[in-house]
Amino acid sequence: MIPIIRPDLSYDEVTENLRAVIESGQLTCGRMVAEFESLVARTVGVKHAVATTSATTALHLALAAKGIGAGDEVLVSDFSFPASANAIIQTGAVPVFVDCRPGGFDLDVDDAVGKVTARTKAIMPVHPFGMPADVKAIAAMADRHGLFVVEDAACAIGAERDEIRCGGGPGVGCFSFHPRKLITTGEGGMVTTNDDALAARLRLLRSHGGQAGPKVGLEFVENGYNYRLSEIQAVLGIAQMKRLDAILADRRRTAALYRQGLAGWADVALPQFDVVGSGTFQSFVVMLGDNIDRDRVVGDMRQAGVETTLGTYAQHAHPAFIRFGYAAGALPHSWRAQRQSLTLPLLPRMDGETVSKVIDALRRVLEVSV
């Protein structure tokens, strides 16, 4: 079976640092987390990076640090994993789903503008599958309406558009280090920002709202959270961050092979990205024609020895979000993307022969499905 993804990890590259952490006895809040944060901040091009337990807690922490809560609304990309909306709901705020751009998977700025109200406090654009959304246009729109920008850059470490690294725009960026991401720590996340005061508050809330006390112990000045990343997780992240450029080049090479092999297919659309070369290709996702049963394709591909799945979800159409007043299909481009998107395998150092096997299997399956 050709799997969808495989983490790009090597035991040999982490052995020395793992031993150092274990022998030190300090498994959290140590120099490895600090080094990991520094590497991410430097890559994104910002002053501060604050490590967390996941991208979900990074999103929640960012919103909480900005004081967003009950009575507020947050515009959010609808075509995304539900962690995006869940983080908003966990603050007590209301997610307002924004459709994706026709022909692409990223947030439609025009649709977002039409959904701003007096209660709107923030906008959370997603960089889908590591392909950069139009942060420049989003930032301009946010500035006009006084909105805080929270980039859900879960898949986009190292991606860039308009000379702005994902996570390096105004406001904050939030990254994931889940096993399906380019850089993985098992679970883990990061908030990036250039705002000194906000970074200090993020660090405070990340660790129970405690700061050094006047004499002994801590003084708890906020009702915070336990969102700290461990030293062992940071060791994994450091090793991969040091070769991020090579990881990105490898994924872009494989994506180029797919794009070449699938170009011109009648029933397979390659999403329109303005800046294909600067994306991360955390996943390689195509759109099947409306005459194709995508779920059947997934099953038939598995029978052919190739793992595939949907791209991601139209959040508005799921039972957990019905109470916010959406009917399935209310956001038509996102709804179609959930039903017709297909993720193909993209593995570390995937050779041309393996890519050809995937493409040939898809051709055979589609010949039967059409």
PDB file of C-alpha atoms in Angstrom, residues 56-185:
ATOM      1  CA  THR A  56      -5.609  24.015  18.062  1.00  0.00           C
ATOM      2  CA  THR A  57      -4.277  25.300  21.375  1.00  0.00           C
ATOM      3  CA  ALA A  58      -2.160  27.823  19.467  1.00  0.00           C
ATOM      4  CA  LEU A  59      -5.309  29.211  17.815  1.00  0.00           C
ATOM      5  CA  HIS A  60      -7.200  29.238  21.093  1.00  0.00           C
ATOM      6  CA  LEU A  61      -4.315  30.859  22.957  1.00  0.00           C
ATOM      7  CA  ALA A  62      -3.984  33.582  20.328  1.00  0.00           C
ATOM      8  CA  LEU A  63      -7.682  34.456  20.485  1.00  0.00           C
ATOM      9  CA  ALA A  64      -7.734  34.362  24.276  1.00  0.00           C
ATOM     10  CA  ALA A  65      -4.626  36.534  24.532  1.00  0.00           C
ATOM     11  CA  LYS A  66      -6.363  39.134  22.374  1.00  0.00           C
ATOM     12  CA  GLY A  67      -9.408  39.085  24.667  1.00  0.00           C
ATOM     13  CA  ILE A  68     -11.831  37.604  22.133  1.00  0.00           C
ATOM     14  CA  GLY A  69     -14.777  35.906  23.799  1.00  0.00           C
ATOM     15  CA  ALA A  70     -18.530  35.822  24.372  1.00  0.00           C
ATOM     16  CA  GLY A  71     -20.470  38.152  22.093  1.00  0.00           C
ATOM     17  CA  ASP A  72     -17.690  38.389  19.516  1.00  0.00           C
ATOM     18  CA  GLU A  73     -17.649  36.988  15.994  1.00  0.00           C
ATOM     19  CA  VAL A  74     -14.644  35.619  14.115  1.00  0.00           C
ATOM     20  CA  LEU A  75     -14.606  35.181  10.345  1.00  0.00           C
ATOM     21  CA  VAL A  76     -13.015  31.820   9.500  1.00  0.00           C
ATOM     22  CA  SER A  77     -12.258  29.800   6.366  1.00  0.00           C
ATOM     23  CA  ASP A  78     -15.012  27.223   6.003  1.00  0.00           C
ATOM     24  CA  PHE A  79     -12.918  24.719   4.027  1.00  0.00           C
ATOM     25  CA  SER A  80     -10.684  23.577   6.864  1.00  0.00           C
ATOM     26  CA  PHE A  81     -10.288  20.963   9.564  1.00  0.00           C
ATOM     27  CA  PRO A  82     -12.793  21.771  12.376  1.00  0.00           C
ATOM     28  CA  ALA A  83      -9.975  22.723  14.748  1.00  0.00           C
ATOM     29  CA  SER A  84     -10.252  26.201  13.225  1.00  0.00           C
ATOM     30  CA  ALA A  85     -13.865  26.776  14.273  1.00  0.00           C
ATOM     31  CA  ASN A  86     -13.535  24.772  17.491  1.00  0.00           C
ATOM     32  CA  ALA A  87     -10.830  27.106  18.781  1.00  0.00           C
ATOM     33  CA  ILE A  88     -13.167  30.061  18.235  1.00  0.00           C
ATOM     34  CA  ILE A  89     -16.049  28.335  19.991  1.00  0.00           C
ATOM     35  CA  GLN A  90     -13.821  27.462  22.954  1.00  0.00           C
ATOM     36  CA  THR A  91     -13.366  31.180  23.645  1.00  0.00           C
ATOM     37  CA  GLY A  92     -17.143  31.696  23.700  1.00  0.00           C
ATOM     38  CA  ALA A  93     -17.071  33.577  20.382  1.00  0.00           C
ATOM     39  CA  VAL A  94     -19.090  32.670  17.273  1.00  0.00           C
ATOM     40  CA  PRO A  95     -17.473  31.333  14.072  1.00  0.00           C
ATOM     41  CA  VAL A  96     -18.727  33.010  10.894  1.00  0.00           C
ATOM     42  CA  PHE A  97     -17.848  30.726   8.005  1.00  0.00           C
ATOM     43  CA  VAL A  98     -16.376  32.198   4.824  1.00  0.00           C
ATOM     44  CA  ASP A  99     -16.513  30.362   1.501  1.00  0.00           C
ATOM     45  CA  CYS A 100     -13.372  29.430  -0.401  1.00  0.00           C
ATOM     46  CA  ARG A 101     -12.327  31.190  -3.579  1.00  0.00           C
ATOM     47  CA  PRO A 102     -13.864  29.824  -6.801  1.00  0.00           C
ATOM     48  CA  GLY A 103     -11.262  27.595  -8.438  1.00  0.00           C
ATOM     49  CA  GLY A 104      -9.148  27.410  -5.284  1.00  0.00           C
ATOM     50  CA  PHE A 105      -9.288  26.309  -1.680  1.00  0.00           C
ATOM     51  CA  ASP A 106      -8.295  29.548   0.088  1.00  0.00           C
ATOM     52  CA  LEU A 107     -10.563  32.127   1.739  1.00  0.00           C
ATOM     53  CA  ASP A 108     -12.673  34.336  -0.560  1.00  0.00           C
ATOM     54  CA  VAL A 109     -11.946  37.887   0.621  1.00  0.00           C
ATOM     55  CA  ASP A 110     -15.050  39.286  -1.085  1.00  0.00           C
ATOM     56  CA  ASP A 111     -17.258  36.809   0.764  1.00  0.00           C
ATOM     57  CA  ALA A 112     -15.536  37.751   4.033  1.00  0.00           C
ATOM     58  CA  VAL A 113     -16.170  41.476   3.507  1.00  0.00           C
ATOM     59  CA  GLY A 114     -19.900  40.841   3.156  1.00  0.00           C
ATOM     60  CA  LYS A 115     -20.018  39.051   6.506  1.00  0.00           C
ATOM     61  CA  VAL A 116     -18.438  41.742   8.696  1.00  0.00           C
ATOM     62  CA  THR A 117     -20.759  43.058  11.431  1.00  0.00           C
ATOM     63  CA  ALA A 118     -20.373  45.298  14.454  1.00  0.00           C
ATOM     64  CA  ARG A 119     -19.555  42.161  16.458  1.00  0.00           C
ATOM     65  CA  THR A 120     -16.738  40.966  14.177  1.00  0.00           C
ATOM     66  CA  LYS A 121     -13.420  41.135  16.018  1.00  0.00           C
ATOM     67  CA  ALA A 122     -11.065  38.888  14.038  1.00  0.00           C
ATOM     68  CA  ILE A 123     -10.513  36.981  10.825  1.00  0.00           C
ATOM     69  CA  MET A 124      -8.900  33.528  10.667  1.00  0.00           C
ATOM     70  CA  PRO A 125      -7.766  32.687   7.123  1.00  0.00           C
ATOM     71  CA  VAL A 126      -6.444  29.184   6.529  1.00  0.00           C
ATOM     72  CA  HIS A 127      -3.487  28.441   4.243  1.00  0.00           C
ATOM     73  CA  PRO A 128      -5.009  25.263   2.753  1.00  0.00           C
ATOM     74  CA  PHE A 129      -2.611  22.340   2.446  1.00  0.00           C
ATOM     75  CA  GLY A 130       0.271  24.793   2.831  1.00  0.00           C
ATOM     76  CA  MET A 131      -0.715  26.944  -0.152  1.00  0.00           C
ATOM     77  CA  PRO A 132      -0.637  30.625   0.873  1.00  0.00           C
ATOM     78  CA  ALA A 133      -3.871  32.570   1.116  1.00  0.00           C
ATOM     79  CA  ASP A 134      -3.815  36.221   0.016  1.00  0.00           C
ATOM     80  CA  VAL A 135      -2.633  37.666   3.337  1.00  0.00           C
ATOM     81  CA  LYS A 136      -1.896  41.034   1.752  1.00  0.00           C
ATOM     82  CA  ALA A 137      -5.542  41.447   0.679  1.00  0.00           C
ATOM     83  CA  ILE A 138      -6.812  39.979   3.950  1.00  0.00           C
ATOM     84  CA  ALA A 139      -4.633  42.340   5.996  1.00  0.00           C
ATOM     85  CA  ALA A 140      -5.897  45.340   4.032  1.00  0.00           C
ATOM     86  CA  MET A 141      -9.491  44.261   4.596  1.00  0.00           C
ATOM     87  CA  ALA A 142      -8.811  43.612   8.286  1.00  0.00           C
ATOM     88  CA  ASP A 143      -7.217  47.025   8.683  1.00  0.00           C
ATOM     89  CA  ARG A 144     -10.269  48.732   7.178  1.00  0.00           C
ATOM     90  CA  HIS A 145     -12.582  46.993   9.624  1.00  0.00           C
ATOM     91  CA  GLY A 146     -10.331  46.932  12.688  1.00  0.00           C
ATOM     92  CA  LEU A 147      -9.981  43.136  12.774  1.00  0.00           C
ATOM     93  CA  PHE A 148      -7.283  41.012  14.415  1.00  0.00           C
ATOM     94  CA  VAL A 149      -5.702  38.588  11.908  1.00  0.00           C
ATOM     95  CA  VAL A 150      -5.074  35.004  13.065  1.00  0.00           C
ATOM     96  CA  GLU A 151      -3.434  33.005  10.285  1.00  0.00           C
ATOM     97  CA  ASP A 152      -4.214  29.317  10.542  1.00  0.00           C
ATOM     98  CA  ALA A 153      -0.870  28.349   9.049  1.00  0.00           C
ATOM     99  CA  ALA A 154      -1.045  24.782  10.367  1.00  0.00           C
ATOM    100  CA  CYS A 155       0.266  23.317   7.092  1.00  0.00           C
ATOM    101  CA  ALA A 156       2.338  26.255   5.896  1.00  0.00           C
ATOM    102  CA  ILE A 157       5.714  26.434   7.643  1.00  0.00           C
ATOM    103  CA  GLY A 158       8.099  27.925   5.078  1.00  0.00           C
ATOM    104  CA  ALA A 159       5.431  28.984   2.560  1.00  0.00           C
ATOM    105  CA  GLU A 160       5.467  32.535   1.200  1.00  0.00           C
ATOM    106  CA  ARG A 161       3.363  34.935  -0.878  1.00  0.00           C
ATOM    107  CA  ASP A 162       4.013  38.563  -1.841  1.00  0.00           C
ATOM    108  CA  GLU A 163       7.315  38.366   0.057  1.00  0.00           C
ATOM    109  CA  ILE A 164       5.417  37.591   3.282  1.00  0.00           C
ATOM    110  CA  ARG A 165       6.052  34.259   4.962  1.00  0.00           C
ATOM    111  CA  CYS A 166       2.905  32.484   6.143  1.00  0.00           C
ATOM    112  CA  GLY A 167       2.510  33.345   9.812  1.00  0.00           C
ATOM    113  CA  GLY A 168       4.522  36.526   9.368  1.00  0.00           C
ATOM    114  CA  GLY A 169       1.735  38.966   8.547  1.00  0.00           C
ATOM    115  CA  PRO A 170      -0.042  41.339  10.933  1.00  0.00           C
ATOM    116  CA  GLY A 171      -1.492  39.723  14.035  1.00  0.00           C
ATOM    117  CA  VAL A 172      -0.360  36.140  14.616  1.00  0.00           C
ATOM    118  CA  GLY A 173       0.326  32.907  12.789  1.00  0.00           C
ATOM    119  CA  CYS A 174      -0.468  29.461  14.195  1.00  0.00           C
ATOM    120  CA  PHE A 175       1.395  26.326  13.100  1.00  0.00           C
ATOM    121  CA  SER A 176       0.910  22.587  13.566  1.00  0.00           C
ATOM    122  CA  PHE A 177       3.493  19.854  14.119  1.00  0.00           C
ATOM    123  CA  HIS A 178       1.055  16.947  13.847  1.00  0.00           C
ATOM    124  CA  PRO A 179       2.421  13.776  12.165  1.00  0.00           C
ATOM    125  CA  ARG A 180       0.836  14.725   8.818  1.00  0.00           C
ATOM    126  CA  LYS A 181       2.711  18.025   8.699  1.00  0.00           C
ATOM    127  CA  LEU A 182       6.112  18.710   7.088  1.00  0.00           C
ATOM    128  CA  ILE A 183       7.679  19.226  10.507  1.00  0.00           C
ATOM    129  CA  THR A 184       6.317  16.961  13.212  1.00  0.00           C
ATOM    130  CA  THR A 185       6.810  16.674  16.950  1.00  0.00           C
TER     131      THR A 185
END
